[in-house]
Structures are given as structure tokens and as C-alpha cells.
Short mmCIF file of C-alpha atoms in Angstrom, two decimals:
data_model
loop_
_atom_site.label_atom_id
_atom_site.label_comp_id
_atom_site.label_asym_id
_atom_site.label_seq_id
_atom_site.Cartn_x
_atom_site.Cartn_y
_atom_site.Cartn_z
CA UNK A 1 -0.11 -0.05 -0.04
CA UNK A 2 1.48 3.46 -1.15
CA UNK A 3 1.72 5.87 2.07
CA UNK A 4 2.07 9.31 1.75
CA UNK A 5 3.43 11.84 4.32
CA UNK A 6 0.79 14.04 6.64
CA UNK A 7 2.63 17.03 7.85
CA UNK A 8 1.18 18.09 11.33
CA UNK A 9 2.64 21.35 12.86
CA UNK A 10 5.41 19.84 14.81
CA UNK A 11 5.09 16.39 13.16
CA UNK A 12 4.70 14.65 9.87
CA UNK A 13 2.95 11.40 9.56
CA UNK A 14 2.74 9.15 7.11
CA UNK A 15 -0.98 7.37 6.56
CA UNK A 16 -1.55 5.02 3.59
CA UNK A 17 -3.24 7.10 0.74
CA UNK A 18 -3.23 10.18 2.67
CA UNK A 19 -2.76 13.71 1.70
CA UNK A 20 -0.70 16.23 3.93
CA UNK A 21 -2.42 17.66 6.93
CA UNK A 22 -1.57 20.01 10.13
CA UNK A 23 -2.48 19.37 13.52
CA UNK A 24 -1.73 18.26 17.35
CA UNK A 25 -0.22 15.57 18.92
CA UNK A 26 -1.62 14.21 22.58
CA UNK A 27 -1.55 11.20 24.20
CA UNK A 28 -4.10 9.00 25.62
CA UNK A 29 -4.56 5.56 27.33
CA UNK A 30 -5.19 3.07 24.40
CA UNK A 31 -7.96 0.35 25.05
CA UNK A 32 -6.48 -3.12 26.85
CA UNK A 33 -9.42 -4.97 25.59
CA UNK A 34 -10.35 -4.80 21.75
CA UNK A 35 -14.02 -4.04 21.91
CA UNK A 36 -13.38 -0.98 23.41
CA UNK A 37 -11.17 0.38 20.43
CA UNK A 38 -13.13 1.76 17.41
CA UNK A 39 -10.91 -0.73 15.34
CA UNK A 40 -11.58 -3.61 17.33
CA UNK A 41 -7.78 -4.01 17.82
CA UNK A 42 -6.29 -4.18 21.57
CA UNK A 43 -3.26 -2.55 22.14
CA UNK A 44 -0.53 -4.94 23.48
CA UNK A 45 2.32 -3.57 26.19
CA UNK A 46 4.86 -1.44 24.44
CA UNK A 47 3.19 -1.22 21.21
CA UNK A 48 3.43 1.68 19.45
CA UNK A 49 -0.17 3.03 18.62
CA UNK A 50 -2.04 5.91 17.01
CA UNK A 51 -5.86 7.17 17.10
CA UNK A 52 -6.65 9.09 13.83
CA UNK A 53 -8.92 11.98 14.09
CA UNK A 54 -12.28 10.87 12.97
CA UNK A 55 -12.21 13.48 10.07
CA UNK A 56 -9.63 11.36 8.67
CA UNK A 57 -10.69 7.86 9.44
CA UNK A 58 -13.07 6.70 6.94
CA UNK A 59 -16.43 6.19 8.93
CA UNK A 60 -18.05 3.55 7.58
CA UNK A 61 -21.05 1.80 9.04
CA UNK A 62 -18.98 -0.85 11.12
CA UNK A 63 -16.02 1.07 12.02
CA UNK A 64 -14.31 -2.31 12.85
CA UNK A 65 -14.19 -2.58 8.83
CA UNK A 66 -12.56 0.57 8.45
CA UNK A 67 -9.73 0.39 5.76
CA UNK A 68 -7.26 2.28 8.06
CA UNK A 69 -7.51 -0.02 10.84
CA UNK A 70 -4.43 -2.10 11.64
CA UNK A 71 -2.16 -0.21 9.08
CA UNK A 72 0.83 1.67 10.27
CA UNK A 73 2.22 4.95 9.96
CA UNK A 74 5.29 6.68 10.25
CA UNK A 75 5.70 9.61 12.63
CA UNK A 76 8.15 12.12 12.53
CA UNK A 77 9.19 15.11 14.95
CA UNK A 78 11.13 17.50 12.66
CA UNK A 79 12.56 19.66 15.81
CA UNK A 80 14.27 16.72 17.72
CA UNK A 81 14.66 14.72 14.00
CA UNK A 82 13.01 11.55 15.33
CA UNK A 83 10.91 9.32 13.34
CA UNK A 84 9.11 6.52 14.74
CA UNK A 85 7.99 3.70 11.84
CA UNK A 86 5.28 1.34 12.08
CA UNK A 87 2.45 2.94 14.44
CA UNK A 88 -0.11 0.72 14.22
CA UNK A 89 -3.67 2.57 13.75
CA UNK A 90 -5.86 0.98 16.51
CA UNK A 91 -8.48 3.77 16.98
CA UNK A 92 -10.53 7.31 15.90
CA UNK A 93 -9.78 10.20 18.10
CA UNK A 94 -13.30 11.42 18.36
CA UNK A 95 -11.85 14.92 20.20
CA UNK A 96 -9.01 15.34 17.71
CA UNK A 97 -9.43 18.14 15.39
CA UNK A 98 -8.38 18.13 11.50
CA UNK A 99 -5.04 16.42 10.82
CA UNK A 100 -4.58 15.67 14.92
CA UNK A 101 -3.52 12.70 16.63
CA UNK A 102 -3.52 10.99 19.80
CA UNK A 103 -0.89 8.33 20.65
CA UNK A 104 0.30 6.29 23.44
CA UNK A 105 2.40 8.23 26.15
CA UNK A 106 5.29 5.90 25.39
CA UNK A 107 5.48 6.98 21.94
CA UNK A 108 4.84 10.56 23.00
CA UNK A 109 8.09 10.60 25.14
CA UNK A 110 9.87 8.49 22.01
CA UNK A 111 9.23 11.44 19.57
CA UNK A 112 11.16 13.40 22.35
CA UNK A 113 7.98 15.09 23.97
CA UNK A 114 7.74 15.40 28.08
CA UNK A 115 4.23 14.21 29.05
CA UNK A 116 3.60 17.41 30.75
CA UNK A 117 3.34 19.14 27.40
CA UNK A 118 0.13 17.23 27.06
CA UNK A 119 -0.29 18.66 23.63
CA UNK A 120 2.17 19.59 21.06
CA UNK A 121 2.04 21.81 18.20
CA UNK A 122 4.48 24.29 16.71
CA UNK A 123 7.67 23.82 19.04
CA UNK A 124 10.27 26.20 17.82
#
């Protein structure tokens, strides 16, 4: 599957067959039980996961059948020159604005951000 780059204010992510977006990065506690995720995918301990804005998810009648569910993206923090590949889409972020994403706290830190920030946009 071909992936294109998505640019967030402070990050760049690649989503299969997507175009560029700008947005924020936040973190959340992912569902440990599959039925509590919109993709019906439980997050494994230590796994890098992401919830994509509801505006980017293909909101099919059955969200478990969403073609983005289970695919992977790359997230890049240009300020720290850190890229994390193979981040699995497991959920929909209903509170995220257009282009914004929500990741687990371990990934938030791996991208070079302190949890105390809570939300990252343009950090220059």
C-alpha cells in the first residue's frame, strides 16, 4: 500500500493513501480490550499505537471494517529529528481536530516530548 506524508505542525506522519494535514499531537491510554477500540484492536504492552482524527478515518457503517484499522504510519518530529515507524492505527480520536492524532504516552516520549506538555503543536 502506497503511503504519503502527512505534516502536523510539529510532526510529520505517513498514512496510507493520504494527503498532508496539520494538527496537534496528544497522548491517551489505549484500550487494553479490543471491543473498546473503534478498530476492535487491543493495544499490546509496549506497542506504538495511534488514534487518528475522526475527520481522517473512513467512518463506515461498521467502524471495525475501516480500511485504516491495523495499517501503520510513520511519525516524524522535525524539531528533534526523530522518526518512529510502524505505528499501528488502532482507534479513532473523536476529540481530535482535523489532522491531529493521539498516541500512547510511551510513543509521545519516544518522539522527544515530555508528558507534562500534554499537547504539542509548533514547538520552535
